[in-house]
Amino acid sequence: MGEAEPDAVAIELTAVLVAVTGDEPLVLTIADGRALPSGPFESGHRTLQTGLRSWVAQQTHHPLGYLEQLYTFADRDRTRGGGRVVSISYLGLTREAHPSGAQDPAWRSWYRYLPWEDRRGGAPPILGQAIAPRLGAWVAASGDPAIRREREQRVAVAFASAGRPWNEELVLQRYELLYEAGLVPEAAGEGAVPGAAMLHDHRRILATGIARLRAKIKYRPVVFELMPPGFTLLQLQRTVEALAGLRLHKQNFRRLVEQQGLVEETGEISTETGGRPAKLVRFRRDVLL
């Protein structure tokens, strides 16, 4: 991202491109994993999406399929130095590919950047070993009782402490809480918790994309944008679990898929399950109607 004049306002287009391979949710990155594909909106771009597709193609050589506008970030301090930059972000869903000719695109697990979000094996050790003690110290550091109580409540809601349930959709709130407490490198604080940093506020944008997708898979069949033409019900469940960061009850999941008529059998069998052969299914496009 180029530097802007001190009094100028530049528009940046940023893409959160998601794929799932095996049991791993992936995000497409550039700059050795430190940034999301992005570039300035230029006068030659007919629309915002046209500009975004142009930058993604130039930086990654990866085609874009499903795409929706995510959020607009316009905080004055979202970049360090230079002028004001407004970032219009998009969420894209695709299947992992390794295009040739691109200089530095790479698919990386989104849990590399937000490791506390993966609870498929239960609460990750990072919560008890690193996050909870440091957030506790941050809460205690407030000399104002009212502020201390407010911080305690925010920590309890975001990180499911004090008997609160885990809400997988609060991805952005958890990251911003860690940022405010100075526990991520992007905040230039000390005692950062584990998790790879990103340039500017790209990790915040990534957190926003994950939160949007976790909420959306509950009421729209967007998960099928990540699936191959034919797949098993177990592969579908593992994909949803990878995105949500949670394990699902097998029978309840299958009952929900069947009740909503989301898939239909292809007539083919998969022998790659490692056990009994499984029926291959495909998404019923009529559901969208």
mmCIF file of N, CA, C and O in Angstrom, residues 9-94:
data_model
loop_
_atom_site.group_PDB
_atom_site.id
_atom_site.type_symbol
_atom_site.label_atom_id
_atom_site.label_comp_id
_atom_site.label_asym_id
_atom_site.label_seq_id
_atom_site.Cartn_x
_atom_site.Cartn_y
_atom_site.Cartn_z
ATOM 1 N N VAL A 9 -6.999 11.716 1.362
ATOM 2 C CA VAL A 9 -7.722 10.515 1.759
ATOM 3 C C VAL A 9 -7.635 9.520 0.616
ATOM 4 O O VAL A 9 -8.142 9.770 -0.476
ATOM 5 N N ALA A 10 -6.953 8.416 0.846
ATOM 6 C CA ALA A 10 -6.809 7.380 -0.170
ATOM 7 C C ALA A 10 -7.793 6.257 0.108
ATOM 8 O O ALA A 10 -8.167 6.012 1.264
ATOM 9 N N ILE A 11 -8.240 5.580 -0.953
ATOM 10 C CA ILE A 11 -9.149 4.451 -0.818
ATOM 11 C C ILE A 11 -8.386 3.180 -1.155
ATOM 12 O O ILE A 11 -7.798 3.058 -2.230
ATOM 13 N N GLU A 12 -8.386 2.247 -0.223
ATOM 14 C CA GLU A 12 -7.722 0.968 -0.408
ATOM 15 C C GLU A 12 -8.777 -0.126 -0.501
ATOM 16 O O GLU A 12 -9.779 -0.101 0.210
ATOM 17 N N LEU A 13 -8.565 -1.092 -1.381
ATOM 18 C CA LEU A 13 -9.442 -2.249 -1.528
ATOM 19 C C LEU A 13 -8.713 -3.463 -0.975
ATOM 20 O O LEU A 13 -7.585 -3.743 -1.357
ATOM 21 N N THR A 14 -9.349 -4.178 -0.062
ATOM 22 C CA THR A 14 -8.705 -5.294 0.627
ATOM 23 C C THR A 14 -9.588 -6.527 0.529
ATOM 24 O O THR A 14 -10.810 -6.434 0.686
ATOM 25 N N ALA A 15 -8.974 -7.686 0.292
ATOM 26 C CA ALA A 15 -9.721 -8.927 0.106
ATOM 27 C C ALA A 15 -9.379 -9.950 1.180
ATOM 28 O O ALA A 15 -8.201 -10.227 1.422
ATOM 29 N N VAL A 16 -10.418 -10.496 1.817
ATOM 30 C CA VAL A 16 -10.273 -11.655 2.692
ATOM 31 C C VAL A 16 -10.774 -12.853 1.882
ATOM 32 O O VAL A 16 -11.978 -13.066 1.757
ATOM 33 N N LEU A 17 -9.844 -13.603 1.295
ATOM 34 C CA LEU A 17 -10.192 -14.733 0.441
ATOM 35 C C LEU A 17 -10.018 -16.022 1.229
ATOM 36 O O LEU A 17 -8.930 -16.320 1.715
ATOM 37 N N VAL A 18 -11.099 -16.781 1.346
ATOM 38 C CA VAL A 18 -11.131 -17.944 2.222
ATOM 39 C C VAL A 18 -11.305 -19.222 1.419
ATOM 40 O O VAL A 18 -12.084 -19.270 0.453
ATOM 41 N N ALA A 19 -10.582 -20.249 1.818
ATOM 42 C CA ALA A 19 -10.754 -21.600 1.286
ATOM 43 C C ALA A 19 -10.615 -22.568 2.454
ATOM 44 O O ALA A 19 -10.105 -22.203 3.520
ATOM 45 N N VAL A 20 -11.093 -23.794 2.273
ATOM 46 C CA VAL A 20 -10.921 -24.835 3.285
ATOM 47 C C VAL A 20 -10.359 -26.061 2.593
ATOM 48 O O VAL A 20 -10.934 -26.558 1.633
ATOM 49 N N THR A 21 -9.203 -26.521 3.069
ATOM 50 C CA THR A 21 -8.577 -27.722 2.538
ATOM 51 C C THR A 21 -8.398 -28.707 3.680
ATOM 52 O O THR A 21 -7.763 -28.393 4.685
ATOM 53 N N GLY A 22 -8.977 -29.912 3.518
ATOM 54 C CA GLY A 22 -8.941 -30.860 4.610
ATOM 55 C C GLY A 22 -9.752 -30.303 5.768
ATOM 56 O O GLY A 22 -10.915 -29.946 5.629
ATOM 57 N N ASP A 23 -9.125 -30.170 6.893
ATOM 58 C CA ASP A 23 -9.794 -29.606 8.069
ATOM 59 C C ASP A 23 -9.276 -28.214 8.407
ATOM 60 O O ASP A 23 -9.460 -27.740 9.524
ATOM 61 N N GLU A 24 -8.634 -27.553 7.443
ATOM 62 C CA GLU A 24 -7.969 -26.283 7.749
ATOM 63 C C GLU A 24 -8.602 -25.123 6.997
ATOM 64 O O GLU A 24 -8.650 -25.111 5.772
ATOM 65 N N PRO A 25 -9.095 -24.091 7.720
ATOM 66 C CA PRO A 25 -9.576 -22.879 7.060
ATOM 67 C C PRO A 25 -8.382 -22.014 6.670
ATOM 68 O O PRO A 25 -7.510 -21.739 7.495
ATOM 69 N N LEU A 26 -8.340 -21.595 5.426
ATOM 70 C CA LEU A 26 -7.184 -20.892 4.883
ATOM 71 C C LEU A 26 -7.566 -19.499 4.415
ATOM 72 O O LEU A 26 -8.691 -19.255 3.985
ATOM 73 N N VAL A 27 -6.601 -18.582 4.481
ATOM 74 C CA VAL A 27 -6.772 -17.242 3.941
ATOM 75 C C VAL A 27 -5.598 -16.969 3.010
ATOM 76 O O VAL A 27 -4.460 -17.342 3.298
ATOM 77 N N LEU A 28 -5.884 -16.332 1.875
ATOM 78 C CA LEU A 28 -4.837 -16.034 0.896
ATOM 79 C C LEU A 28 -4.091 -14.778 1.322
ATOM 80 O O LEU A 28 -4.707 -13.737 1.578
ATOM 81 N N THR A 29 -2.758 -14.881 1.402
ATOM 82 C CA THR A 29 -1.940 -13.770 1.892
ATOM 83 C C THR A 29 -0.845 -13.417 0.906
ATOM 84 O O THR A 29 -0.497 -14.196 0.021
ATOM 85 N N ILE A 30 -0.287 -12.234 1.089
ATOM 86 C CA ILE A 30 0.878 -11.784 0.338
ATOM 87 C C ILE A 30 1.904 -11.273 1.349
ATOM 88 O O ILE A 30 1.680 -11.341 2.552
ATOM 89 N N ALA A 31 3.021 -10.756 0.846
ATOM 90 C CA ALA A 31 4.061 -10.165 1.707
ATOM 91 C C ALA A 31 4.528 -11.144 2.773
ATOM 92 O O ALA A 31 4.623 -10.798 3.952
ATOM 93 N N ASP A 32 4.796 -12.376 2.353
ATOM 94 C CA ASP A 32 5.290 -13.405 3.273
ATOM 95 C C ASP A 32 4.317 -13.647 4.416
ATOM 96 O O ASP A 32 4.724 -13.848 5.564
ATOM 97 N N GLY A 33 3.033 -13.606 4.101
ATOM 98 C CA GLY A 33 2.014 -13.881 5.099
ATOM 99 C C GLY A 33 1.657 -12.717 5.988
ATOM 100 O O GLY A 33 0.850 -12.865 6.911
ATOM 101 N N ARG A 34 2.204 -11.538 5.739
ATOM 102 C CA ARG A 34 1.984 -10.403 6.626
ATOM 103 C C ARG A 34 0.877 -9.470 6.164
ATOM 104 O O ARG A 34 0.564 -8.484 6.841
ATOM 105 N N ALA A 35 0.243 -9.769 5.014
ATOM 106 C CA ALA A 35 -0.790 -8.870 4.507
ATOM 107 C C ALA A 35 -1.810 -9.635 3.682
ATOM 108 O O ALA A 35 -1.556 -10.738 3.189
ATOM 109 N N LEU A 36 -2.974 -9.031 3.553
ATOM 110 C CA LEU A 36 -4.017 -9.527 2.675
ATOM 111 C C LEU A 36 -3.861 -8.855 1.310
ATOM 112 O O LEU A 36 -3.321 -7.747 1.223
ATOM 113 N N PRO A 37 -4.310 -9.492 0.236
ATOM 114 C CA PRO A 37 -4.259 -8.835 -1.077
ATOM 115 C C PRO A 37 -4.988 -7.497 -1.027
ATOM 116 O O PRO A 37 -6.121 -7.410 -0.544
ATOM 117 N N SER A 38 -4.359 -6.455 -1.503
ATOM 118 C CA SER A 38 -4.969 -5.125 -1.430
ATOM 119 C C SER A 38 -4.279 -4.192 -2.397
ATOM 120 O O SER A 38 -3.174 -4.447 -2.880
ATOM 121 N N GLY A 39 -4.940 -3.089 -2.674
ATOM 122 C CA GLY A 39 -4.372 -2.071 -3.543
ATOM 123 C C GLY A 39 -5.292 -0.871 -3.596
ATOM 124 O O GLY A 39 -6.451 -0.933 -3.160
ATOM 125 N N PRO A 40 -4.817 0.257 -4.117
ATOM 126 C CA PRO A 40 -5.635 1.473 -4.148
ATOM 127 C C PRO A 40 -6.733 1.411 -5.205
ATOM 128 O O PRO A 40 -6.574 0.781 -6.253
ATOM 129 N N PHE A 41 -7.852 2.046 -4.900
ATOM 130 C CA PHE A 41 -8.917 2.216 -5.883
ATOM 131 C C PHE A 41 -8.505 3.339 -6.821
ATOM 132 O O PHE A 41 -8.246 4.459 -6.391
ATOM 133 N N GLU A 42 -8.441 3.037 -8.107
ATOM 134 C CA GLU A 42 -7.924 3.989 -9.087
ATOM 135 C C GLU A 42 -9.028 4.474 -10.018
ATOM 136 O O GLU A 42 -10.068 3.821 -10.163
ATOM 137 N N SER A 43 -8.787 5.593 -10.660
ATOM 138 C CA SER A 43 -9.800 6.199 -11.536
ATOM 139 C C SER A 43 -10.159 5.282 -12.702
ATOM 140 O O SER A 43 -11.265 5.349 -13.241
ATOM 141 N N GLY A 44 -9.246 4.416 -13.101
ATOM 142 C CA GLY A 44 -9.519 3.516 -14.212
ATOM 143 C C GLY A 44 -10.405 2.345 -13.850
ATOM 144 O O GLY A 44 -10.889 1.620 -14.735
ATOM 145 N N HIS A 45 -10.657 2.125 -12.557
ATOM 146 C CA HIS A 45 -11.523 1.025 -12.132
ATOM 147 C C HIS A 45 -12.984 1.440 -12.283
ATOM 148 O O HIS A 45 -13.407 2.437 -11.709
ATOM 149 N N ARG A 46 -13.763 0.666 -13.022
ATOM 150 C CA ARG A 46 -15.163 1.020 -13.257
ATOM 151 C C ARG A 46 -15.983 0.939 -11.985
ATOM 152 O O ARG A 46 -16.847 1.781 -11.734
ATOM 153 N N THR A 47 -15.752 -0.084 -11.170
ATOM 154 C CA THR A 47 -16.454 -0.248 -9.899
ATOM 155 C C THR A 47 -15.450 -0.675 -8.835
ATOM 156 O O THR A 47 -14.303 -1.026 -9.138
ATOM 157 N N LEU A 48 -15.892 -0.671 -7.579
ATOM 158 C CA LEU A 48 -15.031 -1.138 -6.494
ATOM 159 C C LEU A 48 -14.654 -2.600 -6.690
ATOM 160 O O LEU A 48 -13.495 -2.991 -6.508
ATOM 161 N N GLN A 49 -15.629 -3.432 -7.069
ATOM 162 C CA GLN A 49 -15.336 -4.848 -7.280
ATOM 163 C C GLN A 49 -14.371 -5.053 -8.444
ATOM 164 O O GLN A 49 -13.498 -5.926 -8.382
ATOM 165 N N THR A 50 -14.517 -4.247 -9.488
ATOM 166 C CA THR A 50 -13.592 -4.342 -10.609
ATOM 167 C C THR A 50 -12.170 -4.055 -10.145
ATOM 168 O O THR A 50 -11.219 -4.742 -10.514
ATOM 169 N N GLY A 51 -12.019 -3.023 -9.318
ATOM 170 C CA GLY A 51 -10.700 -2.689 -8.791
ATOM 171 C C GLY A 51 -10.143 -3.786 -7.927
ATOM 172 O O GLY A 51 -8.960 -4.148 -8.024
ATOM 173 N N LEU A 52 -10.987 -4.357 -7.070
ATOM 174 C CA LEU A 52 -10.527 -5.434 -6.195
ATOM 175 C C LEU A 52 -10.091 -6.647 -7.012
ATOM 176 O O LEU A 52 -9.030 -7.225 -6.760
ATOM 177 N N ARG A 53 -10.901 -7.043 -7.969
ATOM 178 C CA ARG A 53 -10.555 -8.203 -8.796
ATOM 179 C C ARG A 53 -9.251 -7.958 -9.548
ATOM 180 O O ARG A 53 -8.446 -8.872 -9.735
ATOM 181 N N SER A 54 -9.042 -6.721 -9.962
ATOM 182 C CA SER A 54 -7.812 -6.390 -10.673
ATOM 183 C C SER A 54 -6.589 -6.571 -9.782
ATOM 184 O O SER A 54 -5.584 -7.161 -10.187
ATOM 185 N N TRP A 55 -6.674 -6.080 -8.549
ATOM 186 C CA TRP A 55 -5.544 -6.197 -7.631
ATOM 187 C C TRP A 55 -5.291 -7.642 -7.224
ATOM 188 O O TRP A 55 -4.141 -8.081 -7.141
ATOM 189 N N VAL A 56 -6.360 -8.387 -6.981
ATOM 190 C CA VAL A 56 -6.184 -9.792 -6.598
ATOM 191 C C VAL A 56 -5.550 -10.575 -7.733
ATOM 192 O O VAL A 56 -4.635 -11.384 -7.524
ATOM 193 N N ALA A 57 -6.014 -10.333 -8.972
ATOM 194 C CA ALA A 57 -5.436 -11.031 -10.115
ATOM 195 C C ALA A 57 -3.966 -10.663 -10.297
ATOM 196 O O ALA A 57 -3.123 -11.517 -10.586
ATOM 197 N N GLN A 58 -3.644 -9.385 -10.092
ATOM 198 C CA GLN A 58 -2.267 -8.929 -10.276
ATOM 199 C C GLN A 58 -1.342 -9.481 -9.201
ATOM 200 O O GLN A 58 -0.215 -9.888 -9.486
ATOM 201 N N GLN A 59 -1.812 -9.526 -7.966
ATOM 202 C CA GLN A 59 -0.948 -9.922 -6.855
ATOM 203 C C GLN A 59 -0.908 -11.425 -6.627
ATOM 204 O O GLN A 59 0.066 -11.954 -6.101
ATOM 205 N N THR A 60 -1.970 -12.135 -6.990
ATOM 206 C CA THR A 60 -2.036 -13.566 -6.670
ATOM 207 C C THR A 60 -2.290 -14.462 -7.868
ATOM 208 O O THR A 60 -2.108 -15.681 -7.775
ATOM 209 N N HIS A 61 -2.755 -13.913 -8.985
ATOM 210 C CA HIS A 61 -3.136 -14.696 -10.164
ATOM 211 C C HIS A 61 -4.222 -15.708 -9.815
ATOM 212 O O HIS A 61 -4.314 -16.768 -10.431
ATOM 213 N N HIS A 62 -5.022 -15.410 -8.810
ATOM 214 C CA HIS A 62 -6.069 -16.331 -8.371
ATOM 215 C C HIS A 62 -7.430 -15.788 -8.794
ATOM 216 O O HIS A 62 -7.755 -14.638 -8.532
ATOM 217 N N PRO A 63 -8.260 -16.615 -9.468
ATOM 218 C CA PRO A 63 -9.589 -16.143 -9.873
ATOM 219 C C PRO A 63 -10.498 -15.975 -8.664
ATOM 220 O O PRO A 63 -10.371 -16.679 -7.663
ATOM 221 N N LEU A 64 -11.420 -15.034 -8.764
ATOM 222 C CA LEU A 64 -12.380 -14.782 -7.686
ATOM 223 C C LEU A 64 -13.740 -15.327 -8.080
ATOM 224 O O LEU A 64 -14.193 -15.138 -9.210
ATOM 225 N N GLY A 65 -14.394 -15.981 -7.145
ATOM 226 C CA GLY A 65 -15.745 -16.468 -7.358
ATOM 227 C C GLY A 65 -16.707 -15.648 -6.530
ATOM 228 O O GLY A 65 -16.920 -14.464 -6.772
ATOM 229 N N TYR A 66 -17.286 -16.264 -5.489
ATOM 230 C CA TYR A 66 -18.233 -15.582 -4.617
ATOM 231 C C TYR A 66 -17.540 -14.416 -3.917
ATOM 232 O O TYR A 66 -16.453 -14.556 -3.373
ATOM 233 N N LEU A 67 -18.200 -13.262 -3.919
ATOM 234 C CA LEU A 67 -17.608 -12.067 -3.334
ATOM 235 C C LEU A 67 -18.714 -11.192 -2.765
ATOM 236 O O LEU A 67 -19.752 -10.999 -3.391
ATOM 237 N N GLU A 68 -18.505 -10.661 -1.572
ATOM 238 C CA GLU A 68 -19.453 -9.715 -0.984
ATOM 239 C C GLU A 68 -18.682 -8.660 -0.207
ATOM 240 O O GLU A 68 -17.605 -8.922 0.321
ATOM 241 N N GLN A 69 -19.251 -7.446 -0.170
ATOM 242 C CA GLN A 69 -18.587 -6.379 0.575
ATOM 243 C C GLN A 69 -18.647 -6.691 2.051
ATOM 244 O O GLN A 69 -19.675 -7.126 2.581
ATOM 245 N N LEU A 70 -17.539 -6.475 2.740
ATOM 246 C CA LEU A 70 -17.421 -6.858 4.137
ATOM 247 C C LEU A 70 -17.628 -5.665 5.069
ATOM 248 O O LEU A 70 -18.558 -5.634 5.864
ATOM 249 N N TYR A 71 -16.745 -4.680 4.978
ATOM 250 C CA TYR A 71 -16.790 -3.564 5.924
ATOM 251 C C TYR A 71 -15.893 -2.452 5.407
ATOM 252 O O TYR A 71 -14.993 -2.695 4.598
ATOM 253 N N THR A 72 -16.151 -1.248 5.874
ATOM 254 C CA THR A 72 -15.303 -0.107 5.536
ATOM 255 C C THR A 72 -14.575 0.352 6.794
ATOM 256 O O THR A 72 -15.211 0.654 7.809
ATOM 257 N N PHE A 73 -13.248 0.393 6.731
ATOM 258 C CA PHE A 73 -12.424 0.809 7.867
ATOM 259 C C PHE A 73 -11.870 2.193 7.565
ATOM 260 O O PHE A 73 -11.207 2.393 6.549
ATOM 261 N N ALA A 74 -12.156 3.129 8.455
ATOM 262 C CA ALA A 74 -11.752 4.504 8.190
ATOM 263 C C ALA A 74 -11.147 5.187 9.406
ATOM 264 O O ALA A 74 -11.046 6.408 9.443
ATOM 265 N N ASP A 75 -10.735 4.429 10.420
ATOM 266 C CA ASP A 75 -10.127 5.041 11.599
ATOM 267 C C ASP A 75 -8.896 5.847 11.205
ATOM 268 O O ASP A 75 -8.111 5.423 10.352
ATOM 269 N N ARG A 76 -8.718 6.993 11.836
ATOM 270 C CA ARG A 76 -7.601 7.869 11.482
ATOM 271 C C ARG A 76 -6.250 7.207 11.728
ATOM 272 O O ARG A 76 -5.289 7.475 11.016
ATOM 273 N N ASP A 77 -6.181 6.322 12.723
ATOM 274 C CA ASP A 77 -4.891 5.726 13.070
ATOM 275 C C ASP A 77 -4.738 4.300 12.539
ATOM 276 O O ASP A 77 -3.957 3.524 13.055
ATOM 277 N N ARG A 78 -5.476 3.947 11.485
ATOM 278 C CA ARG A 78 -5.410 2.565 11.002
ATOM 279 C C ARG A 78 -4.097 2.259 10.285
ATOM 280 O O ARG A 78 -3.752 1.105 10.076
ATOM 281 N N THR A 79 -3.367 3.276 9.866
ATOM 282 C CA THR A 79 -2.024 3.092 9.325
ATOM 283 C C THR A 79 -1.091 4.035 10.067
ATOM 284 O O THR A 79 -1.509 5.051 10.612
ATOM 285 N N ARG A 80 0.178 3.697 10.066
ATOM 286 C CA ARG A 80 1.159 4.519 10.761
ATOM 287 C C ARG A 80 1.894 5.401 9.761
ATOM 288 O O ARG A 80 2.535 4.920 8.844
ATOM 289 N N GLY A 81 1.769 6.696 9.943
ATOM 290 C CA GLY A 81 2.432 7.621 9.034
ATOM 291 C C GLY A 81 1.592 7.843 7.786
ATOM 292 O O GLY A 81 0.635 7.137 7.497
ATOM 293 N N GLY A 82 1.930 8.856 7.006
ATOM 294 C CA GLY A 82 1.209 9.131 5.774
ATOM 295 C C GLY A 82 -0.140 9.758 6.049
ATOM 296 O O GLY A 82 -0.429 10.227 7.140
ATOM 297 N N GLY A 83 -0.985 9.765 5.022
ATOM 298 C CA GLY A 83 -2.293 10.383 5.156
ATOM 299 C C GLY A 83 -3.357 9.388 5.561
ATOM 300 O O GLY A 83 -3.080 8.254 5.925
ATOM 301 N N ARG A 84 -4.575 9.835 5.504
ATOM 302 C CA ARG A 84 -5.722 9.010 5.895
ATOM 303 C C ARG A 84 -6.006 7.989 4.806
ATOM 304 O O ARG A 84 -6.034 8.309 3.623
ATOM 305 N N VAL A 85 -6.240 6.747 5.222
ATOM 306 C CA VAL A 85 -6.541 5.679 4.279
ATOM 307 C C VAL A 85 -7.846 5.020 4.697
ATOM 308 O O VAL A 85 -7.993 4.560 5.822
ATOM 309 N N VAL A 86 -8.801 4.998 3.774
ATOM 310 C CA VAL A 86 -10.073 4.315 3.981
ATOM 311 C C VAL A 86 -10.001 2.977 3.267
ATOM 312 O O VAL A 86 -9.742 2.918 2.062
ATOM 313 N N SER A 87 -10.214 1.913 4.004
ATOM 314 C CA SER A 87 -10.131 0.575 3.410
ATOM 315 C C SER A 87 -11.523 -0.010 3.260
ATOM 316 O O SER A 87 -12.261 -0.142 4.227
ATOM 317 N N ILE A 88 -11.875 -0.367 2.028
ATOM 318 C CA ILE A 88 -13.138 -1.051 1.745
ATOM 319 C C ILE A 88 -12.793 -2.521 1.536
ATOM 320 O O ILE A 88 -12.079 -2.875 0.597
ATOM 321 N N SER A 89 -13.272 -3.363 2.432
ATOM 322 C CA SER A 89 -12.873 -4.772 2.401
ATOM 323 C C SER A 89 -13.978 -5.648 1.838
ATOM 324 O O SER A 89 -15.168 -5.322 1.913
ATOM 325 N N TYR A 90 -13.560 -6.784 1.279
ATOM 326 C CA TYR A 90 -14.477 -7.755 0.687
ATOM 327 C C TYR A 90 -14.148 -9.138 1.222
ATOM 328 O O TYR A 90 -12.987 -9.449 1.515
ATOM 329 N N LEU A 91 -15.181 -9.973 1.326
ATOM 330 C CA LEU A 91 -15.028 -11.370 1.694
ATOM 331 C C LEU A 91 -15.283 -12.220 0.466
ATOM 332 O O LEU A 91 -16.322 -12.096 -0.185
ATOM 333 N N GLY A 92 -14.317 -13.084 0.136
ATOM 334 C CA GLY A 92 -14.453 -13.964 -1.010
ATOM 335 C C GLY A 92 -14.306 -15.414 -0.591
ATOM 336 O O GLY A 92 -13.494 -15.742 0.275
ATOM 337 N N LEU A 93 -15.099 -16.301 -1.186
ATOM 338 C CA LEU A 93 -15.039 -17.728 -0.906
ATOM 339 C C LEU A 93 -14.644 -18.462 -2.178
ATOM 340 O O LEU A 93 -15.194 -18.208 -3.250
ATOM 341 N N THR A 94 -13.693 -19.366 -2.049
ATOM 342 C CA THR A 94 -13.168 -20.054 -3.219
ATOM 343 C C THR A 94 -12.613 -21.403 -2.798
ATOM 344 O O THR A 94 -12.776 -21.825 -1.650
#
